[in-house]
Every structure is written in C-alpha cells, then in structure tokens.
Coordinates of C-alpha atoms and ligand atoms in Angstrom, one line a residue:
M1 CA 18.3 -76.5 -40.1
K2 CA 18.4 -73.2 -41.9
T3 CA 15.0 -72.6 -43.5
G4 CA 15.7 -69.2 -45.0
N5 CA 13.3 -66.5 -46.1
G6 CA 12.7 -65.5 -42.6
D7 CA 13.1 -61.8 -43.3
I8 CA 10.2 -59.7 -42.2
E9 CA 8.9 -56.3 -43.2
L10 CA 6.1 -54.5 -41.4
A11 CA 4.9 -51.7 -43.6
G12 CA 2.5 -49.1 -42.2
I13 CA 0.9 -51.5 -39.7
V14 CA -2.1 -50.2 -37.8
K15 CA -4.3 -52.1 -35.4
S16 CA -7.3 -50.2 -34.0
Y17 CA -10.3 -51.3 -31.9
D18 CA -13.7 -49.8 -31.3
E19 CA -13.9 -48.3 -34.8
G20 CA -10.7 -46.4 -34.5
R21 CA -11.2 -45.1 -31.0
T22 CA -8.4 -47.2 -29.5
Y23 CA -5.0 -47.9 -31.2
A24 CA -3.0 -50.9 -30.1
V25 CA -0.5 -50.3 -32.9
N26 CA -0.3 -47.0 -34.8
G27 CA 2.0 -47.0 -37.8
I28 CA 4.8 -49.5 -37.5
N29 CA 7.5 -49.7 -40.2
L30 CA 10.2 -52.2 -39.4
K31 CA 12.6 -54.5 -41.3
I32 CA 13.9 -57.6 -39.6
P33 CA 16.6 -59.5 -41.5
D34 CA 16.5 -63.3 -41.9
G35 CA 18.1 -65.1 -39.0
A36 CA 18.1 -62.1 -36.6
Y37 CA 17.3 -62.2 -32.9
C38 CA 14.9 -59.3 -32.6
C39 CA 13.4 -58.1 -29.3
L40 CA 10.3 -56.0 -29.1
L41 CA 10.8 -54.0 -25.9
G42 CA 8.4 -51.7 -24.1
P43 CA 6.1 -51.2 -21.1
S44 CA 3.0 -53.2 -20.7
G45 CA 0.2 -52.1 -23.2
C46 CA 2.6 -50.6 -25.8
G47 CA 1.4 -53.0 -28.5
K48 CA 4.2 -55.7 -28.5
S49 CA 1.9 -58.7 -28.3
T50 CA -0.5 -57.3 -30.8
I51 CA 2.4 -57.1 -33.3
L52 CA 3.4 -60.7 -32.6
R53 CA -0.2 -61.9 -33.0
M54 CA -0.5 -60.2 -36.3
I55 CA 2.7 -61.7 -37.6
A56 CA 1.5 -65.2 -36.4
G57 CA -1.9 -64.6 -38.1
H58 CA -4.0 -64.7 -34.9
E59 CA -5.2 -61.2 -35.7
D60 CA -5.4 -59.1 -38.8
P61 CA -4.0 -55.6 -39.0
T62 CA -6.5 -52.8 -39.6
A63 CA -4.1 -51.4 -42.2
G64 CA -0.6 -52.2 -43.6
E65 CA 1.4 -55.1 -44.9
I66 CA 3.2 -58.0 -43.2
V67 CA 5.8 -59.4 -45.7
I68 CA 7.6 -62.6 -44.7
G69 CA 10.2 -63.9 -47.2
G70 CA 9.0 -61.5 -49.9
E71 CA 5.3 -62.6 -49.5
N72 CA 2.5 -60.5 -48.0
V73 CA 1.0 -62.9 -45.5
V74 CA -2.0 -60.7 -44.4
G75 CA -5.1 -62.9 -44.9
L76 CA -3.2 -66.2 -44.8
A77 CA -4.0 -68.7 -42.1
P78 CA -1.4 -69.2 -39.3
V79 CA -0.2 -72.6 -40.6
E80 CA 0.4 -71.2 -44.1
R81 CA 2.8 -68.6 -42.8
R82 CA 5.5 -71.0 -41.5
T83 CA 5.8 -69.1 -38.3
A84 CA 5.5 -70.7 -34.8
M85 CA 4.6 -69.2 -31.5
M86 CA 5.9 -70.0 -28.1
F87 CA 3.7 -68.7 -25.3
Q88 CA 4.6 -67.4 -21.8
S89 CA 2.7 -70.3 -20.1
Y90 CA 4.3 -72.8 -22.5
A91 CA 0.9 -74.4 -23.0
L92 CA 2.2 -78.0 -22.7
F93 CA -0.3 -80.9 -22.6
P94 CA 0.0 -82.2 -19.0
H95 CA -1.1 -85.7 -19.9
L96 CA 1.4 -86.2 -22.7
S97 CA 5.1 -87.1 -22.3
V98 CA 7.9 -84.8 -23.4
R99 CA 8.2 -86.8 -26.6
D100 CA 4.5 -86.8 -27.4
N101 CA 4.2 -83.1 -26.6
I102 CA 7.0 -82.4 -29.1
A103 CA 5.7 -84.8 -31.8
F104 CA 2.2 -83.4 -31.4
A105 CA 2.5 -80.6 -34.0
L106 CA 3.5 -83.2 -36.6
R107 CA 0.5 -85.3 -35.9
V108 CA -1.7 -82.3 -36.6
R109 CA 0.2 -82.0 -39.9
G110 CA -0.6 -85.7 -40.8
Q111 CA 2.9 -87.2 -40.6
S112 CA 3.3 -90.9 -40.0
K113 CA 4.1 -92.1 -36.4
A114 CA 7.5 -93.3 -37.3
E115 CA 8.4 -90.0 -39.0
R116 CA 7.0 -88.0 -36.0
Y117 CA 9.1 -89.9 -33.5
R118 CA 12.2 -89.8 -35.6
K119 CA 12.0 -86.0 -35.9
A120 CA 10.9 -85.6 -32.2
D121 CA 13.9 -87.6 -31.0
E122 CA 16.2 -85.5 -33.1
M123 CA 14.8 -82.3 -31.6
I124 CA 14.8 -83.8 -28.1
E125 CA 18.6 -84.4 -28.5
K126 CA 19.1 -80.9 -29.8
V127 CA 17.4 -79.4 -26.7
R128 CA 19.2 -81.9 -24.4
L129 CA 16.1 -83.6 -23.0
T130 CA 16.9 -87.2 -24.1
E131 CA 16.9 -88.5 -20.5
L132 CA 13.6 -86.9 -19.8
A133 CA 11.8 -87.8 -23.0
D134 CA 9.2 -90.1 -21.2
R135 CA 8.4 -87.7 -18.4
L136 CA 5.2 -85.6 -18.1
P137 CA 5.5 -81.8 -18.0
G138 CA 4.6 -81.8 -14.3
Q139 CA 7.8 -83.7 -13.6
L140 CA 10.0 -81.1 -15.2
S141 CA 11.6 -77.9 -13.9
G142 CA 10.6 -74.5 -15.3
G143 CA 13.7 -74.4 -17.5
Q144 CA 13.1 -77.9 -18.8
Q145 CA 9.5 -77.1 -19.6
Q146 CA 10.7 -74.1 -21.6
R147 CA 13.0 -76.3 -23.6
V148 CA 10.1 -78.6 -24.4
A149 CA 7.9 -75.7 -25.5
L150 CA 10.8 -74.4 -27.7
A151 CA 11.3 -77.8 -29.2
R152 CA 7.6 -78.2 -29.9
A153 CA 7.5 -74.9 -31.7
A154 CA 10.7 -75.5 -33.7
I155 CA 9.8 -79.0 -34.9
T156 CA 7.5 -77.6 -37.5
E157 CA 10.6 -76.0 -39.1
P158 CA 9.2 -72.4 -39.0
R159 CA 11.1 -69.7 -40.7
V160 CA 10.2 -67.3 -37.8
L161 CA 9.8 -68.2 -34.2
L162 CA 7.6 -65.8 -32.1
L163 CA 8.2 -65.7 -28.4
D164 CA 5.8 -63.9 -26.1
E165 CA 7.5 -63.1 -22.7
P166 CA 9.1 -66.6 -22.8
L167 CA 11.2 -66.1 -19.6
S168 CA 8.7 -64.2 -17.4
A169 CA 7.5 -67.4 -15.6
L170 CA 11.0 -68.3 -14.4
D171 CA 12.8 -67.1 -11.2
E172 CA 15.6 -64.7 -11.8
H173 CA 18.5 -67.1 -11.6
L174 CA 16.9 -69.5 -14.1
R175 CA 15.8 -66.6 -16.3
I176 CA 19.4 -65.5 -16.8
R177 CA 20.5 -69.1 -17.6
M178 CA 17.6 -69.7 -20.0
R179 CA 18.3 -66.4 -21.7
S180 CA 21.6 -67.7 -23.0
E181 CA 20.1 -71.0 -23.9
L182 CA 17.5 -69.2 -26.0
R183 CA 20.2 -67.3 -27.8
S184 CA 22.3 -70.5 -28.5
M185 CA 19.2 -72.3 -29.7
Q186 CA 18.4 -69.5 -32.1
Q187 CA 21.9 -69.7 -33.5
D188 CA 21.6 -73.5 -33.9
L189 CA 18.3 -73.3 -35.6
G190 CA 19.4 -70.3 -37.7
I191 CA 15.9 -68.8 -37.9
T192 CA 14.5 -65.4 -37.1
F193 CA 13.4 -65.0 -33.5
I194 CA 11.0 -62.3 -32.5
H195 CA 10.9 -62.1 -28.7
V196 CA 8.6 -59.8 -26.8
T197 CA 9.7 -58.5 -23.4
H198 CA 9.3 -55.6 -21.0
T199 CA 12.6 -56.3 -19.4
Q200 CA 15.4 -54.0 -20.6
M201 CA 18.4 -56.2 -19.7
E202 CA 16.8 -59.2 -21.3
A203 CA 16.5 -57.4 -24.6
I204 CA 20.0 -56.0 -24.4
A205 CA 21.6 -59.3 -23.5
L206 CA 19.8 -61.3 -26.2
A207 CA 19.0 -59.3 -29.3
D208 CA 20.9 -58.4 -32.5
M209 CA 18.2 -55.9 -32.9
V210 CA 16.2 -54.1 -30.1
V211 CA 13.0 -52.3 -31.0
V212 CA 11.9 -49.9 -28.3
M213 CA 8.2 -49.2 -28.4
D214 CA 5.9 -46.7 -26.7
K215 CA 2.1 -46.5 -27.1
G216 CA 1.8 -48.3 -30.4
V217 CA 4.8 -46.7 -32.1
I218 CA 8.6 -47.4 -32.4
R219 CA 10.8 -44.9 -30.6
Q220 CA 14.1 -46.4 -31.7
S221 CA 15.4 -49.7 -33.2
G222 CA 18.9 -50.9 -33.7
P223 CA 21.7 -53.0 -32.3
A224 CA 21.7 -53.4 -28.5
R225 CA 24.8 -51.3 -28.0
E226 CA 23.4 -48.4 -30.0
I227 CA 20.2 -48.5 -28.0
Y228 CA 22.0 -48.5 -24.7
S229 CA 24.8 -46.1 -25.4
A230 CA 23.2 -43.8 -28.0
P231 CA 19.5 -43.4 -27.1
K232 CA 17.7 -41.0 -29.4
D233 CA 15.5 -39.3 -26.9
R234 CA 14.6 -39.0 -23.2
Y235 CA 12.0 -41.7 -23.4
V236 CA 14.5 -44.3 -24.7
A237 CA 17.3 -43.2 -22.4
E238 CA 15.0 -43.4 -19.3
F239 CA 13.3 -46.7 -20.3
I240 CA 16.6 -48.5 -21.1
G241 CA 18.2 -47.0 -18.0
G242 CA 21.9 -46.5 -17.1
Q243 CA 21.8 -42.8 -18.2
N244 CA 21.4 -39.4 -16.7
V245 CA 19.3 -37.1 -18.8
L246 CA 19.6 -33.3 -18.6
S247 CA 17.2 -30.8 -20.2
G248 CA 18.1 -27.3 -21.2
K249 CA 18.7 -25.0 -24.1
V250 CA 21.6 -24.6 -26.5
G251 CA 23.9 -21.8 -25.4
K252 CA 26.8 -20.9 -27.6
V253 CA 27.7 -22.8 -30.7
N254 CA 31.4 -22.7 -31.7
G255 CA 33.0 -25.1 -34.2
A256 CA 32.8 -28.7 -32.9
R257 CA 31.7 -27.6 -29.5
A258 CA 28.6 -26.0 -28.0
T259 CA 27.2 -25.3 -24.6
M260 CA 24.0 -26.0 -22.9
L261 CA 22.2 -23.8 -20.4
G262 CA 19.7 -25.2 -17.8
A263 CA 17.4 -23.8 -15.3
S264 CA 19.1 -25.7 -12.5
F265 CA 22.8 -25.7 -13.7
S266 CA 25.2 -23.3 -15.1
E267 CA 26.6 -23.6 -18.7
I268 CA 28.0 -27.0 -19.6
A269 CA 30.0 -28.0 -22.6
I270 CA 28.5 -30.4 -25.1
P271 CA 29.9 -31.9 -28.3
L272 CA 28.4 -31.0 -31.6
P273 CA 27.6 -34.3 -33.4
S274 CA 28.6 -34.3 -37.1
G275 CA 25.8 -33.6 -39.4
R276 CA 23.7 -32.0 -36.7
H277 CA 22.8 -28.4 -36.7
L278 CA 22.1 -26.7 -33.4
E279 CA 20.7 -23.2 -33.0
A280 CA 21.3 -21.1 -29.9
G281 CA 18.2 -21.1 -27.7
Q282 CA 16.8 -24.4 -29.1
P283 CA 15.5 -26.9 -26.4
L284 CA 17.8 -29.9 -26.0
D285 CA 18.1 -33.1 -24.0
I286 CA 21.5 -34.8 -23.4
A287 CA 22.3 -38.1 -21.8
I288 CA 25.5 -39.1 -19.9
R289 CA 26.0 -42.7 -18.8
R290 CA 25.9 -43.3 -15.0
D291 CA 29.2 -45.2 -15.3
D292 CA 30.9 -42.2 -17.1
I293 CA 30.3 -39.9 -14.2
E294 CA 33.2 -39.2 -11.8
L295 CA 32.4 -37.7 -8.4
K296 CA 34.9 -35.2 -6.9
P297 CA 34.5 -33.7 -3.4
Y298 CA 33.4 -30.1 -3.9
A299 CA 35.3 -28.8 -0.9
E300 CA 38.6 -29.7 -2.6
K301 CA 37.8 -27.2 -5.4
P302 CA 38.9 -29.6 -8.1
M303 CA 40.5 -28.3 -11.3
L304 CA 38.8 -29.8 -14.3
A305 CA 40.5 -30.8 -17.6
E306 CA 39.8 -28.9 -20.7
D307 CA 37.6 -31.7 -22.1
A308 CA 35.4 -32.1 -19.0
A309 CA 31.9 -31.0 -18.2
S310 CA 30.3 -31.0 -14.8
V311 CA 27.3 -30.2 -12.6
E312 CA 27.2 -29.6 -8.9
G313 CA 25.2 -31.9 -6.7
T314 CA 24.5 -33.1 -3.2
V315 CA 24.7 -36.8 -2.3
S316 CA 21.2 -37.9 -1.4
A317 CA 21.6 -41.7 -1.0
I318 CA 24.3 -44.4 -1.4
E319 CA 23.7 -48.0 -2.3
Y320 CA 26.4 -50.6 -2.2
Q321 CA 26.0 -52.9 -5.2
G322 CA 29.0 -55.2 -4.9
N323 CA 31.2 -54.4 -7.9
Y324 CA 30.1 -50.7 -7.9
V325 CA 28.4 -48.2 -5.6
K326 CA 25.3 -46.4 -6.7
V327 CA 25.5 -42.8 -5.6
M328 CA 22.3 -40.7 -6.0
L329 CA 22.5 -37.0 -6.2
D330 CA 20.3 -34.0 -6.1
A331 CA 21.7 -32.3 -9.2
A332 CA 20.7 -30.4 -12.3
G333 CA 17.0 -30.2 -11.2
E334 CA 16.5 -33.9 -12.2
D335 CA 14.4 -36.4 -10.2
E336 CA 17.2 -38.9 -10.7
F337 CA 20.9 -38.2 -11.2
V338 CA 23.1 -41.2 -10.5
A339 CA 26.8 -42.1 -10.6
F340 CA 28.0 -45.7 -10.7
V341 CA 31.3 -45.5 -8.9
P342 CA 33.7 -48.5 -9.1
E343 CA 33.8 -50.1 -5.7
R344 CA 37.5 -49.6 -5.0
K345 CA 37.4 -46.0 -6.1
F346 CA 34.3 -45.2 -3.9
F347 CA 36.1 -46.3 -0.8
E348 CA 39.2 -44.1 -1.6
N349 CA 37.0 -41.0 -1.3
N350 CA 34.3 -42.3 1.1
L351 CA 31.6 -39.9 0.2
T352 CA 28.7 -39.4 2.7
V353 CA 25.1 -38.4 2.4
G354 CA 24.6 -34.7 2.4
E355 CA 28.1 -34.0 1.0
K356 CA 28.4 -31.5 -1.9
V357 CA 30.2 -32.9 -4.9
L358 CA 31.0 -32.1 -8.5
A359 CA 29.8 -34.7 -11.0
V360 CA 32.3 -34.7 -13.8
W361 CA 32.3 -36.4 -17.3
Q362 CA 34.2 -36.1 -20.5
V363 CA 32.4 -33.9 -23.0
T364 CA 32.9 -36.5 -25.8
H365 CA 30.9 -39.0 -23.7
T366 CA 27.8 -36.9 -23.9
Q367 CA 25.0 -38.2 -26.0
V368 CA 23.2 -35.2 -27.7
M369 CA 19.6 -36.3 -28.1
A370 CA 16.4 -34.7 -29.6
Ligands
ADP1 P1 1.7 -55.3 -24.8 O1 1.9 -56.6 -25.4 O2 2.8 -54.3 -25.2 O3 1.5 -55.3 -23.3 P2 -0.8 -55.4 -26.2 O4 -0.3 -55.5 -27.6 O5 -1.3 -56.5 -25.5 O6 0.4 -54.7 -25.4 O7 -1.9 -54.2 -26.2 C1 -1.8 -52.9 -26.7 C2 -3.0 -52.1 -26.4 O8 -4.1 -52.6 -27.2 C3 -3.4 -52.1 -25.0 O9 -3.7 -50.8 -24.6 C4 -4.6 -53.0 -24.9 O10 -5.5 -52.6 -23.9 C5 -5.2 -52.8 -26.3 N1 -5.9 -54.0 -26.8 C6 -5.4 -55.2 -27.1 N2 -6.4 -56.0 -27.5 C7 -7.5 -55.3 -27.5 C8 -8.9 -55.6 -27.8 N3 -9.3 -56.8 -28.3 N4 -9.8 -54.6 -27.7 C9 -9.5 -53.4 -27.3 N5 -8.2 -53.0 -27.0 C10 -7.3 -54.0 -27.1

C-alpha cells in the first residue's frame, strides 16, 4: 500500500509561546525522504512532540514552512494533510470491538458499512489480529492494543504516520518485541514514519534516520550508525552513550597525525580527519567508544604499538553485564570513563577496584569532534 509523496521538509520552523519569551522549537531545518523511518530523539522538553503536532496540523508554527509531498501544509486542517497520528495512550474506544475501533476512522470519512468492514478486515489480517477482531480493547495485551492503534491510524492510508512515544507504555520485554514489529509494519506499509522517543536504543534500533535534538534545535541528524559511531559533539556523544569524551587542546599538528593535551592527561595522539584544519592550542573534544578501549595492568609497564593512544586511570567500579564487563575508571579528569571489556578477556586479567591501569585504544578509532 505505497501511497508516495511522503517526503517532508521542515524549513525554518519556529514555535514560540508567550509572545516570544519561550521557544519550544527554534529554527528547525530537516528533510525526511519518502518511506523513511525517522526518529526524533532528545530529552523531555526539547521540542519533539511540538514538531509532531505541527506536522499533524494540531498546532501552527510561529514561523517556517512544513512541506509534505511538495505542498506547504501550514494552515491546512489535519484531515487534509494525509497524515495520521498514533498516541502513547493508544486512545482506543473501550466500548468498541477491535474491528469497530479500526473501522471508526472510515465512518468519520463517510464510507459505507460494507466498505469499512472490508478494509478493516484487510488491515486486521495485516496486523495479525484476526482471531481477536471481536474483542474489546480491555481484553487485549499492551502489545495487541498497540497493533490496533497502529491499524486504526494506517487504515486512512496516510502518507506519513506520526508516532508519539508509541512504546513507552509497554514493559521492557514487550517494548523490544514491538519495536521490531513497528519496523516491519513500516516496511509493509511503505510510508514515512516519524517516531518521537527519548530512548536512545529505541531510535538506534529502529530508524533509518535519527534526529538528535536539544532545547528546540537539531544537534545532529543522520543514519543510526553515523550518530552512534561518529557523534559531532560532546552533547550527542553523551546523550547517545557508549562513548568516552575527552576535552583538551590541540598540541602538535604533523601530517595526518596530531596530538591533544589535557589538564588531566599527558599528550595523546589523535587522527587528523581529512578536510579538517586544526590549529595548535585550539580547544577540542574527542570521543572513543567504550568497546574500543583495552585495559592493561599498569604494573606490567606495557609497551604500546605505534598506532595506539592511551590514558592512565584507576579502576573505580566493576559491573558484570553478562556478555561484557563494565569497568569504570577515574581517568582523564572526566566524571565518567568506561571500558566495556569482553567477558572472557576480563577474567583473563581479573582487574580489581583500586588497581592502576592503562586505557589503550587505536588512534584511528578516535572520533575528533567540535
Ligand atoms: P518534548 O516532546 O521533547 O518533551 P515538547 O515539544 O512537548 O517537548 O515541549 C517543548 C517545550 O515547549 C517545553 O519546554 C514545553 O514546556 C514548552 N511548551 C509546550 N507547549 C507549550 C505551551 N502551550 N505553552 C508554553 N510552553 C509550551
């Protein structure tokens, strides 16, 4: 059921309240291709739901254009936009059966009863609820209710489906299962999904395109892997997680290599990204993935390879995580410096709290940020 024309462009979108004293959204420029699964990700209050409501037509932007399928939809009523919204609470009618809940949107659109039920039954089959079609919402599990809500939104054949924290009402086990169902339904329907979440792993697992927001602006947008492995700045790296961020100043610059100096660590080697100009003395943040850090007992005075960088640290806590061990260090003057050590490897060395170690990584695995 490919509807097409679900590409969206947000151009210079601003939403302010109190005559410009509060900004919910402050200058958003974003292009979402037709058929993409896009996640708007950020902490509570950063403006995600406001963007969703403006795309749906439940609110008007203070400034800017919202273009869907080539048409500026600002000022159009929600039903004229061919978007559909699925809410966190699912908002199902408790006294209507699954079939009637799903057929409801077509009743509002004036379709005949026979047509409504034919389309509803098709959709019910698609979301695998055929056996449950006559039940009331109260007789369904959380995951089944979610499928009803999704079917009810999709039956109007929207070109864009807007989902506001759709998984937050589910327990963790179900959330992970429903996450992959959402993804496969999006692929079946072939329409653009815009999904708002404050959960990093949800966005990373689901989206073709992750948009990281902070206080009404976009910090970074791109494919999940880029956001995770190549964060642009300290905010994105820390919000997405999985990284150690170090702050310092550029030391020497020499060919494809440079060094960084920090207040709490001695000179470390960093790569010089192509197309990037670094000046000695300029402030700089770098990120190194927690799973790229190798810990070596300091007492053994390890010799490091030519392409390695390192900082000294002291083990402050150890947490067993099953397939890896999370080792927290006091290192480089950071509040958090963490190594994810593969489980088997950890028990070869058996580090203990209080032990001095060298945290080592390959220079080429360093992400040089802003
Ligand atoms: P998120 O969905 O990321 O949690 P929202 O889009 O709901 O964030 O809100 C963004 C900001 O705009 C918040 O600081 C919120 O308090 C503010 N805001 C939202 N609606 C209104 C309103 N009607 N009047 C004033 N401020 C509002």
